[in-house]
Structure formats: C-alpha cells, structure tokens
Amino acid sequence: MKASVTTGLGQGFVLEEIDLADPIGHEVRIEVKASGLCHSDLSVATFIGGAFPVVLGHEVAGVVTAVGPQVTQVKVGDHVVGSLIQYCGACVNCLAGRSYICLHPSATERATGSRLSWNGEPVAQGMGLAGFAQEALIHENQLAVVPDEMPWAPAALIGCGVLTGAGAVLNSANVRQGDTVVVIGAGGVGLNAISGARLAGAGTIIATDIEDAKLDRAKAFGATHVINSRTIDPVEAVRDLTGTGADHVFDFVGVRPVTAQGGQMLGKGGGLYLIGVGAMDAGIEVSALVALSNSQKVQGVYMGSSELKRDIPFYASMYLQGRMNLDDLITKEIGLADINAGYDSLKDSSTARVVITDLS
Ligand SMILES: NC(=O)c1ccc[n+]([C@@H]2O[C@H](COP(=O)([O-])OP(=O)(O)OC[C@H]3O[C@@H](n4cnc5c(N)ncnc54)[C@H](O)[C@@H]3O)[C@@H](O)[C@H]2O)c1
Ligand SMILES: [Zn+2]
Ligand SMILES: [Zn+2]
C-alpha cells in the first residue's frame, strides 16, 4: 500500500510503497478515507523527532476491513475514527474514567514489533495510528465507531482537534451555562473550544488572535467578542468586557508572554488551561499569594481530558444534528502525495484545516 513516510527531521513527507501486517489480537485494519493535517505531526517531523522512518497522521477516519481474533468493539464495515489516546482499560486511571491519563498506554502496541515495514525493515507507527496511508492497523481501544452518514473529512478532525478543543471546555474545565470563556488562539483547535463553549451554554465567549481572518472565523463559530491582540491589549480588553475577569481562559498558543496574559485575565475562582505548546519553554510563573487569595488554578490539558469512546460519537452526533460546525474547519481537501504543500498552505491565515481525502 502507499504511505507517506518521514525518514528524518526536516525530510518532509514522501510517498512510498510499504507493507502492513495482518491483524492479530486486538488489532483492526482500516481503509483510510480521510486524514487531517494537525500541527503536532509537522512538529514531530521538523523539530521534536522520535523514531524514524515513521508514518505520521493522527486525525484519521476510515472503514474497517479486517479485525484480529480478540476484537470485540468493532466489526468489518464499521465507520471508525482514530485517536492518539492509548489506554490499557485496566489501570486505576482507566477504571476511574480517566483513560486519557492511562498508566500503561503501551498496552495498545504490538509486543512482537512494528505493524509497518518498508523493504523488510520496521517503520514506526506515529501515535499508534499512522493515518498518512491508504490503510492502517490500529488497536481497537484507539478507535470509536461513528454513524455511517457521518462524512469522512469532518469525522477525521474529531480525532484530535475537536477532542482537544471542545474537550478542554466540556471535560477539563466543565464550563457551565452563563460562564465567561476566553479562547486565546482561534486556530484549528481553538475554534473547537468556541464550539464547546456554545454547547456548554457559556454566556460570553471571547476569542483573541493576531490575525483578523482568524477572528472573523471565530465570530462565525460563535465568539461573542473578538480581540486582535496585535492592536489591543487583550488583558485590558477582557477586563473591560467582563468587569471582574474571566471564569475560564484557554491558551492554545503556549508562549510565555501570552500565557502570562491569560493568567491576568482570570477573575476570582477562575481557571487557566494550558493546551498549546508554541515554544519549548512554554509555561507560566504562578504567584501563590495571588492564586490562593483569588482561588484560581492553572491546569495542563492533555487531549481535552477525553474519553474517546464516549466523546467521538458525541461530537459526531452534535455535527449530524447541526449543533456543531465542523465543515467550516475544512479549508482544503488534498491527495496523499500533497502533504508537504498542504502543511505549507496552513501558514496562510485564511486556511483553518487541510484534510487528505484522495487516497488513490
Ligand atoms: N494539549 C494537547 O493535548 C494538544 C492536542 C492537540 C494540539 N495541541 C496544541 O494546540 C495548539 C493549537 O493548535 P492549532 O492546530 O489550533 O494551531 P493553529 O496554528 O491553527 O492555531 C494557533 C492560533 O494562535 C494564533 N496566535 C499565534 N500567536 C498568537 C498570540 N500571540 N496571541 C493570540 N493568538 C495567537 C494563530 O494566529 C493561530 O490562529 C498547538 O500548539 C498544538 O500543538 C495540544
Ligand atoms: Zn493533533
Ligand atoms: Zn490504563
């Protein structure tokens, strides 16, 4: 089958013929129908690194074509969406309903070696998924079934950008009706936080960004107010709009000065949620005195604190009911051979997300 292989840092994505093993144990083979271009894969391919050669791609949707003998949760013909959340299902965190912080995530990997090979040599499988390929072999724990009528491109985006953005609001912060929410960075993930805030019934949804085109899109997704932080001090603007500061601030940018501004936007009892990692030293200094006297908190958020088997079908149903906008996240559909150009086009502020839908 054809797959887009990354052979090393800065080597980009190159279409190659590689081999996929037959499913064993809990493995599920899928024919890939759509695969989203998330920034994190580009980061792995350009500066984070890891095992090479590798097939990346972790926003993947497809149809099940074969299952291993121990698979019980999906069957041939099911439409499925993958997630990079790897969980064992048996540790104390999994049993407590927090599979996103499973203590044994490697339980979903193949003990006998890689599922992919290239000229007989093993190829790493990005995040247990490897969706930049015509087919993928994935542990059943990393797959959720969605209705057949769910279109492929928006389905793929649910696996990372939607789980992360909407999940941060609905699961991690547990935003309630009437709350005041600030979304810093209205990109592919932040827009889903705006959608999540609408679902939660937030009273005020403020989006900040440095690009007007992103802010226009944020308004279309349901932001009640937008702030261009290039031209307006976002802390003052949020304080003016809210009077007392925000209940929840979500940082999808992750650079120190921006995160610090996020902290200054909080009202009494407010929470700052760290999601974006825009620089290796991303983080914040917290004054214990300010935090304790205002009962404020700072929380890191991994994958929107999502339970993928519950949340992926939930967002699919919200989309199918017309209650969640996923279509306008997709600016462009491309072929499997065009991933490098696809990532280039994400630099343009008029582009939200790019999805591979031509896998011929
Ligand atoms: N925590 C997790 O589990 C998790 C999961 C997925 C993605 N992420 C991270 O979330 C972040 C957002 O991802 P994305 O795909 O939406 O990226 P994106 O590039 O589409 O969006 C980032 C947005 O931030 C804006 N921005 C840049 N600098 C800004 C500033 N100073 N002030 C305000 N806005 C600014 C950009 O214009 C852009 O619209 C990335 O860092 C990504 O790696 C985290
Ligand atoms: Zn992602
Ligand atoms: Zn576990």
Short mmCIF file of C-alpha atoms and ligand atoms in Angstrom, two decimals:
data_model
loop_
_atom_site.label_atom_id
_atom_site.label_comp_id
_atom_site.label_asym_id
_atom_site.label_seq_id
_atom_site.Cartn_x
_atom_site.Cartn_y
_atom_site.Cartn_z
CA MET A 1 0.00 0.00 0.00
CA LYS A 2 1.02 3.62 -0.41
CA ALA A 3 2.02 5.60 2.66
CA SER A 4 3.65 8.94 3.28
CA VAL A 5 6.94 8.24 5.05
CA THR A 6 9.08 10.67 7.06
CA THR A 7 12.68 9.46 7.14
CA GLY A 8 14.18 12.07 9.49
CA LEU A 9 13.91 15.60 10.90
CA GLY A 10 13.25 18.09 8.12
CA GLN A 11 12.87 15.36 5.48
CA GLY A 12 9.19 16.07 4.90
CA PHE A 13 6.60 13.54 3.78
CA VAL A 14 7.41 11.22 0.84
CA LEU A 15 5.03 8.77 -0.79
CA GLU A 16 6.40 5.19 -0.69
CA GLU A 17 5.15 1.62 -1.10
CA ILE A 18 5.19 -0.06 2.33
CA ASP A 19 3.77 -3.23 3.89
CA LEU A 20 1.12 -3.54 6.58
CA ALA A 21 0.91 -6.69 8.74
CA ASP A 22 -2.27 -8.77 9.11
CA PRO A 23 -4.30 -8.00 12.26
CA ILE A 24 -3.52 -10.04 15.38
CA GLY A 25 -5.02 -9.79 18.88
CA HIS A 26 -6.99 -6.56 19.29
CA GLU A 27 -5.83 -5.00 16.02
CA VAL A 28 -8.17 -3.54 13.41
CA ARG A 29 -7.30 -2.93 9.78
CA ILE A 30 -8.94 0.08 8.21
CA GLU A 31 -9.11 1.52 4.73
CA VAL A 32 -8.30 5.19 5.32
CA LYS A 33 -10.92 7.58 3.92
CA ALA A 34 -9.72 10.88 5.41
CA SER A 35 -6.67 12.06 7.31
CA GLY A 36 -6.26 15.55 8.81
CA LEU A 37 -3.04 17.58 8.84
CA CYS A 38 -2.50 18.50 12.50
CA HIS A 39 0.37 20.80 13.54
CA SER A 40 1.71 18.24 16.01
CA ASP A 41 2.72 15.86 13.17
CA LEU A 42 4.63 18.68 11.49
CA SER A 43 6.33 19.44 14.83
CA VAL A 44 7.38 15.78 15.14
CA ALA A 45 8.72 15.86 11.57
CA THR A 46 10.56 19.17 11.93
CA PHE A 47 11.84 19.68 15.49
CA ILE A 48 10.53 17.19 18.07
CA GLY A 49 11.73 14.00 16.35
CA GLY A 50 11.33 10.39 17.51
CA ALA A 51 11.72 7.03 15.80
CA PHE A 52 12.41 7.25 12.04
CA PRO A 53 11.37 6.22 9.46
CA VAL A 54 7.82 6.85 10.57
CA VAL A 55 4.35 7.13 9.10
CA LEU A 56 2.61 10.02 10.87
CA GLY A 57 -1.02 11.16 10.65
CA HIS A 58 -3.18 11.07 13.78
CA GLU A 59 -6.52 12.53 12.62
CA VAL A 60 -7.82 9.52 10.75
CA ALA A 61 -11.20 8.14 9.72
CA GLY A 62 -11.90 5.02 7.71
CA VAL A 63 -13.85 1.83 7.22
CA VAL A 64 -12.97 -1.45 8.97
CA THR A 65 -11.78 -4.13 6.51
CA ALA A 66 -10.45 -6.82 8.88
CA VAL A 67 -10.25 -7.48 12.63
CA GLY A 68 -7.94 -9.54 14.85
CA PRO A 69 -9.33 -12.59 16.69
CA GLN A 70 -9.72 -10.77 20.03
CA VAL A 71 -11.50 -7.69 18.70
CA THR A 72 -14.96 -7.20 20.25
CA GLN A 73 -15.70 -3.48 19.90
CA VAL A 74 -15.78 -3.01 16.13
CA LYS A 75 -16.67 -5.15 13.11
CA VAL A 76 -15.91 -5.22 9.38
CA GLY A 77 -17.80 -2.42 7.63
CA ASP A 78 -17.93 -0.09 10.66
CA HIS A 79 -17.00 3.52 10.10
CA VAL A 80 -14.39 4.48 12.67
CA VAL A 81 -12.40 7.48 13.85
CA GLY A 82 -8.97 7.05 15.43
CA SER A 83 -7.45 8.89 18.37
CA LEU A 84 -3.89 9.11 19.64
CA ILE A 85 -5.13 8.40 23.17
CA GLN A 86 -3.65 5.00 24.01
CA TYR A 87 -5.07 3.27 27.08
CA CYS A 88 -4.99 -0.18 28.67
CA GLY A 89 -8.53 -0.21 30.10
CA ALA A 90 -7.38 -1.88 33.32
CA CYS A 91 -5.21 0.55 35.35
CA VAL A 92 -6.64 2.66 38.18
CA ASN A 93 -6.88 5.77 35.98
CA CYS A 94 -8.71 3.89 33.22
CA LEU A 95 -11.04 2.35 35.80
CA ALA A 96 -11.70 5.81 37.25
CA GLY A 97 -12.89 7.09 33.83
CA ARG A 98 -9.67 8.89 33.01
CA SER A 99 -8.26 6.79 30.19
CA TYR A 100 -6.52 9.88 28.75
CA ILE A 101 -4.01 9.54 31.59
CA CYS A 102 -3.70 5.74 31.41
CA LEU A 103 -0.70 4.43 33.32
CA HIS A 104 0.08 1.73 30.71
CA PRO A 105 -0.59 3.28 27.28
CA SER A 106 1.93 0.98 25.58
CA ALA A 107 -0.54 -1.87 26.18
CA THR A 108 -2.04 -0.98 22.79
CA GLU A 109 1.24 -1.52 20.92
CA ARG A 110 2.32 -4.74 19.22
CA ALA A 111 4.63 -6.64 21.58
CA THR A 112 6.22 -8.52 18.68
CA GLY A 113 7.35 -5.40 16.77
CA SER A 114 6.12 -2.85 14.29
CA ARG A 115 2.91 -3.23 12.30
CA LEU A 116 4.53 -1.48 9.32
CA SER A 117 7.59 -2.37 7.25
CA TRP A 118 9.47 -0.93 4.28
CA ASN A 119 11.69 -3.25 2.22
CA GLY A 120 11.60 -5.64 5.20
CA GLU A 121 12.74 -3.01 7.73
CA PRO A 122 10.39 -1.82 10.51
CA VAL A 123 8.67 1.54 10.14
CA ALA A 124 7.41 3.37 13.25
CA GLN A 125 3.68 3.98 13.55
CA GLY A 126 3.03 7.57 14.65
CA MET A 127 0.97 7.61 17.88
CA GLY A 128 -0.27 4.06 17.24
CA LEU A 129 -2.20 5.30 14.18
CA ALA A 130 -0.15 6.16 11.03
CA GLY A 131 -3.05 7.72 9.17
CA PHE A 132 -1.00 9.20 6.30
CA ALA A 133 -1.51 5.96 4.36
CA GLN A 134 -4.06 4.09 2.30
CA GLU A 135 -4.57 1.61 5.14
CA ALA A 136 -3.84 1.49 8.86
CA LEU A 137 -3.61 -1.19 11.54
CA ILE A 138 -4.80 0.16 14.89
CA HIS A 139 -5.58 -1.27 18.35
CA GLU A 140 -9.35 -1.32 18.89
CA ASN A 141 -9.01 0.85 22.03
CA GLN A 142 -7.88 3.73 19.79
CA LEU A 143 -10.98 3.58 17.58
CA ALA A 144 -14.54 4.80 18.05
CA VAL A 145 -17.45 3.89 15.78
CA VAL A 146 -19.39 6.76 14.17
CA PRO A 147 -22.68 6.65 12.21
CA ASP A 148 -22.36 5.66 8.52
CA GLU A 149 -23.87 9.00 7.49
CA MET A 150 -21.01 10.96 9.12
CA PRO A 151 -18.91 12.44 6.25
CA TRP A 152 -15.26 11.37 6.27
CA ALA A 153 -13.40 14.70 6.38
CA PRO A 154 -15.13 16.19 9.44
CA ALA A 155 -15.07 12.73 11.06
CA ALA A 156 -11.26 12.67 10.84
CA LEU A 157 -10.94 16.05 12.55
CA ILE A 158 -12.86 14.81 15.58
CA GLY A 159 -9.92 12.53 16.49
CA CYS A 160 -7.59 15.32 17.64
CA GLY A 161 -8.59 18.96 17.04
CA VAL A 162 -12.18 18.52 18.16
CA LEU A 163 -11.45 16.22 21.11
CA THR A 164 -8.79 18.65 22.30
CA GLY A 165 -10.59 21.97 21.80
CA ALA A 166 -14.12 21.07 22.77
CA GLY A 167 -12.95 18.60 25.41
CA ALA A 168 -10.86 21.27 27.18
CA VAL A 169 -14.05 23.28 27.67
CA LEU A 170 -16.55 20.49 28.34
CA ASN A 171 -14.40 17.98 30.26
CA SER A 172 -11.31 19.69 31.68
CA ALA A 173 -12.92 22.99 32.70
CA ASN A 174 -16.51 21.79 33.00
CA VAL A 175 -17.77 25.16 31.73
CA ARG A 176 -21.32 25.87 32.93
CA GLN A 177 -24.16 27.91 31.43
CA GLY A 178 -23.56 31.63 31.78
CA ASP A 179 -19.79 31.30 32.34
CA THR A 180 -17.29 33.65 30.74
CA VAL A 181 -14.76 31.94 28.46
CA VAL A 182 -11.64 33.31 26.76
CA VAL A 183 -10.08 31.36 23.87
CA ILE A 184 -6.52 32.52 23.13
CA GLY A 185 -5.57 31.43 19.59
CA ALA A 186 -8.51 30.81 17.23
CA GLY A 187 -6.80 28.20 15.08
CA GLY A 188 -7.89 24.67 14.17
CA VAL A 189 -8.13 23.62 17.83
CA GLY A 190 -9.28 26.91 19.40
CA LEU A 191 -12.30 27.08 17.07
CA ASN A 192 -13.49 23.80 18.56
CA ALA A 193 -13.18 25.31 22.03
CA ILE A 194 -15.57 28.02 20.85
CA SER A 195 -17.96 25.29 19.64
CA GLY A 196 -17.59 23.53 23.00
CA ALA A 197 -18.34 26.77 24.85
CA ARG A 198 -21.52 27.20 22.81
CA LEU A 199 -22.58 23.62 23.62
CA ALA A 200 -21.95 24.32 27.32
CA GLY A 201 -24.11 27.46 27.20
CA ALA A 202 -21.30 29.88 28.07
CA GLY A 203 -22.67 33.41 28.36
CA THR A 204 -19.67 35.25 26.95
CA ILE A 205 -17.13 33.75 24.55
CA ILE A 206 -14.13 35.99 23.85
CA ALA A 207 -11.60 34.96 21.20
CA THR A 208 -8.17 36.56 20.86
CA ASP A 209 -5.78 36.13 17.96
CA ILE A 210 -3.24 38.18 16.00
CA GLU A 211 -4.85 37.60 12.58
CA ASP A 212 -8.13 39.29 11.60
CA ALA A 213 -9.03 36.40 9.28
CA LYS A 214 -8.88 34.01 12.26
CA LEU A 215 -11.03 36.35 14.33
CA ASP A 216 -13.64 36.57 11.56
CA ARG A 217 -13.82 32.79 11.59
CA ALA A 218 -14.03 32.80 15.40
CA LYS A 219 -17.11 35.04 15.16
CA ALA A 220 -18.67 32.70 12.62
CA PHE A 221 -18.10 29.81 15.05
CA GLY A 222 -19.87 31.68 17.86
CA ALA A 223 -17.45 34.00 19.64
CA THR A 224 -19.45 36.84 21.15
CA HIS A 225 -16.43 39.17 21.18
CA VAL A 226 -13.07 39.14 19.38
CA ILE A 227 -9.81 40.89 20.22
CA ASN A 228 -6.83 41.35 17.94
CA SER A 229 -4.02 41.27 20.49
CA ARG A 230 -1.61 42.83 17.99
CA THR A 231 -3.51 46.10 18.18
CA ILE A 232 -5.36 45.98 21.53
CA ASP A 233 -4.10 44.99 24.99
CA PRO A 234 -6.02 41.71 25.45
CA VAL A 235 -5.88 41.79 29.27
CA GLU A 236 -7.44 45.24 29.47
CA ALA A 237 -9.99 44.30 26.82
CA VAL A 238 -11.06 41.14 28.68
CA ARG A 239 -11.25 43.06 31.98
CA ASP A 240 -13.38 45.74 30.28
CA LEU A 241 -15.72 43.19 28.73
CA THR A 242 -16.15 41.03 31.84
CA GLY A 243 -15.91 43.61 34.60
CA THR A 244 -14.40 41.11 37.02
CA GLY A 245 -12.24 38.84 34.84
CA ALA A 246 -12.98 35.55 33.10
CA ASP A 247 -14.11 32.24 34.61
CA HIS A 248 -12.06 30.17 32.15
CA VAL A 249 -9.10 31.07 29.92
CA PHE A 250 -7.86 28.51 27.36
CA ASP A 251 -4.36 29.05 25.99
CA PHE A 252 -3.93 27.44 22.56
CA VAL A 253 -0.75 29.42 21.82
CA GLY A 254 1.71 28.42 24.53
CA VAL A 255 4.37 31.10 24.57
CA ARG A 256 5.34 32.68 27.92
CA PRO A 257 4.10 36.28 27.45
CA VAL A 258 0.75 35.10 26.05
CA THR A 259 0.25 32.55 28.84
CA ALA A 260 1.06 35.24 31.42
CA GLN A 261 -1.61 37.47 29.85
CA GLY A 262 -4.03 34.55 30.15
CA GLY A 263 -3.36 34.39 33.89
CA GLN A 264 -4.01 38.13 34.23
CA MET A 265 -7.41 37.73 32.55
CA LEU A 266 -8.74 35.47 35.32
CA GLY A 267 -11.44 36.56 37.72
CA LYS A 268 -11.96 35.19 41.23
CA GLY A 269 -12.24 31.40 41.12
CA GLY A 270 -11.03 31.37 37.51
CA GLY A 271 -9.01 28.66 35.79
CA LEU A 272 -6.24 28.92 33.18
CA TYR A 273 -5.91 25.89 30.91
CA LEU A 274 -2.63 25.17 29.11
CA ILE A 275 -3.13 23.39 25.78
CA GLY A 276 -0.80 24.92 23.17
CA VAL A 277 2.94 24.42 23.13
CA GLY A 278 4.28 27.17 20.90
CA ALA A 279 7.82 27.05 22.29
CA MET A 280 9.98 24.55 24.16
CA ASP A 281 9.94 26.76 27.31
CA ALA A 282 6.13 27.21 27.29
CA GLY A 283 4.77 27.72 30.81
CA ILE A 284 3.85 30.26 33.46
CA GLU A 285 5.07 31.55 36.82
CA VAL A 286 2.33 31.42 39.41
CA SER A 287 2.18 33.73 42.44
CA ALA A 288 0.92 31.60 45.32
CA LEU A 289 -0.44 34.69 47.04
CA VAL A 290 -2.47 35.84 44.03
CA ALA A 291 -3.66 32.30 43.25
CA LEU A 292 -4.72 31.45 46.78
CA SER A 293 -6.37 34.75 47.60
CA ASN A 294 -8.43 34.53 44.39
CA SER A 295 -8.94 30.73 44.43
CA GLN A 296 -7.50 30.46 40.94
CA LYS A 297 -5.98 27.44 39.24
CA VAL A 298 -3.69 26.56 36.35
CA GLN A 299 -4.21 23.19 34.68
CA GLY A 300 -2.42 21.40 31.87
CA VAL A 301 -4.84 19.73 29.46
CA TYR A 302 -3.99 16.58 27.52
CA MET A 303 -6.33 15.73 24.65
CA GLY A 304 -9.25 17.57 26.21
CA SER A 305 -9.46 15.07 29.09
CA SER A 306 -11.39 12.98 26.58
CA GLU A 307 -12.90 9.51 26.85
CA LEU A 308 -12.60 8.76 23.15
CA LYS A 309 -15.27 6.01 23.04
CA ARG A 310 -17.80 8.42 24.57
CA ASP A 311 -16.72 11.73 23.09
CA ILE A 312 -16.02 10.90 19.42
CA PRO A 313 -19.58 9.58 18.81
CA PHE A 314 -20.93 12.52 20.86
CA TYR A 315 -19.27 15.13 18.62
CA ALA A 316 -20.34 13.18 15.50
CA SER A 317 -23.93 13.32 16.71
CA MET A 318 -23.64 17.03 17.54
CA TYR A 319 -22.42 17.58 13.96
CA LEU A 320 -25.19 15.44 12.43
CA GLN A 321 -27.80 17.35 14.45
CA GLY A 322 -26.43 20.65 13.16
CA ARG A 323 -25.25 21.67 16.64
CA MET A 324 -21.51 21.69 15.93
CA ASN A 325 -19.77 23.31 12.97
CA LEU A 326 -17.05 21.07 11.59
CA ASP A 327 -17.50 21.83 7.88
CA ASP A 328 -16.03 25.34 8.14
CA LEU A 329 -12.88 23.94 9.76
CA ILE A 330 -12.01 22.37 6.41
CA THR A 331 -10.49 24.86 4.00
CA LYS A 332 -8.90 22.39 1.62
CA GLU A 333 -9.00 18.71 0.64
CA ILE A 334 -5.82 17.21 -0.84
CA GLY A 335 -4.25 13.95 -2.04
CA LEU A 336 -1.92 11.67 -0.04
CA ALA A 337 1.03 12.83 -2.18
CA ASP A 338 0.46 16.50 -1.31
CA ILE A 339 1.16 16.63 2.43
CA ASN A 340 4.19 18.97 2.18
CA ALA A 341 2.21 21.52 0.16
CA GLY A 342 -0.74 21.01 2.49
CA TYR A 343 1.34 21.98 5.54
CA ASP A 344 2.71 24.98 3.61
CA SER A 345 -0.81 26.20 2.96
CA LEU A 346 -1.55 26.11 6.73
CA LYS A 347 0.81 29.09 7.06
CA ASP A 348 -1.81 31.17 5.27
CA SER A 349 -4.18 32.74 7.82
CA SER A 350 -7.15 32.09 5.54
CA THR A 351 -6.63 28.32 5.98
CA ALA A 352 -8.14 26.56 9.01
CA ARG A 353 -7.57 22.84 8.42
CA VAL A 354 -6.39 20.72 5.48
CA VAL A 355 -7.63 17.14 5.12
CA ILE A 356 -6.42 14.33 2.83
CA THR A 357 -9.46 12.78 1.17
CA ASP A 358 -7.90 11.49 -2.08
CA LEU A 359 -6.09 8.29 -1.14
CA SER A 360 -5.88 6.80 -4.64
N1 LIG B 1 -2.65 19.61 24.73
C1 LIG B 1 -2.99 18.75 23.77
O1 LIG B 1 -3.37 17.61 24.03
C2 LIG B 1 -2.94 19.22 22.34
C3 LIG B 1 -3.56 18.47 21.33
C4 LIG B 1 -3.56 18.98 20.03
C5 LIG B 1 -2.91 20.18 19.75
N2 LIG B 1 -2.27 20.85 20.75
C6 LIG B 1 -1.60 22.14 20.52
O2 LIG B 1 -2.59 23.16 20.45
C7 LIG B 1 -2.02 24.28 19.78
C8 LIG B 1 -3.01 24.86 18.79
O3 LIG B 1 -3.11 24.00 17.66
P1 LIG B 1 -3.80 24.50 16.33
O4 LIG B 1 -3.81 23.36 15.39
O5 LIG B 1 -5.08 25.19 16.65
O6 LIG B 1 -2.74 25.59 15.82
P2 LIG B 1 -3.04 26.83 14.89
O7 LIG B 1 -1.72 27.32 14.41
O8 LIG B 1 -4.11 26.51 13.90
O9 LIG B 1 -3.66 27.93 15.87
C9 LIG B 1 -2.91 28.79 16.69
C10 LIG B 1 -3.56 30.15 16.61
O10 LIG B 1 -2.93 31.02 17.52
C11 LIG B 1 -2.80 32.31 16.92
N3 LIG B 1 -1.74 33.03 17.62
C12 LIG B 1 -0.41 32.97 17.41
N4 LIG B 1 0.21 33.81 18.25
C13 LIG B 1 -0.75 34.42 19.00
C14 LIG B 1 -0.73 35.39 20.03
N5 LIG B 1 0.42 35.92 20.46
N6 LIG B 1 -1.91 35.75 20.58
C15 LIG B 1 -3.07 35.22 20.15
N7 LIG B 1 -3.15 34.30 19.16
C16 LIG B 1 -2.00 33.91 18.60
C17 LIG B 1 -2.52 32.00 15.45
O11 LIG B 1 -2.80 33.10 14.62
C18 LIG B 1 -3.44 30.81 15.23
O12 LIG B 1 -4.73 31.24 14.79
C19 LIG B 1 -0.71 23.77 19.14
O13 LIG B 1 0.38 24.22 19.95
C20 LIG B 1 -0.85 22.27 19.22
O14 LIG B 1 0.40 21.60 19.24
C21 LIG B 1 -2.28 20.40 22.04
ZN ZN B 2 -3.28 16.64 16.65
ZN ZN B 3 -4.91 2.30 31.75
#
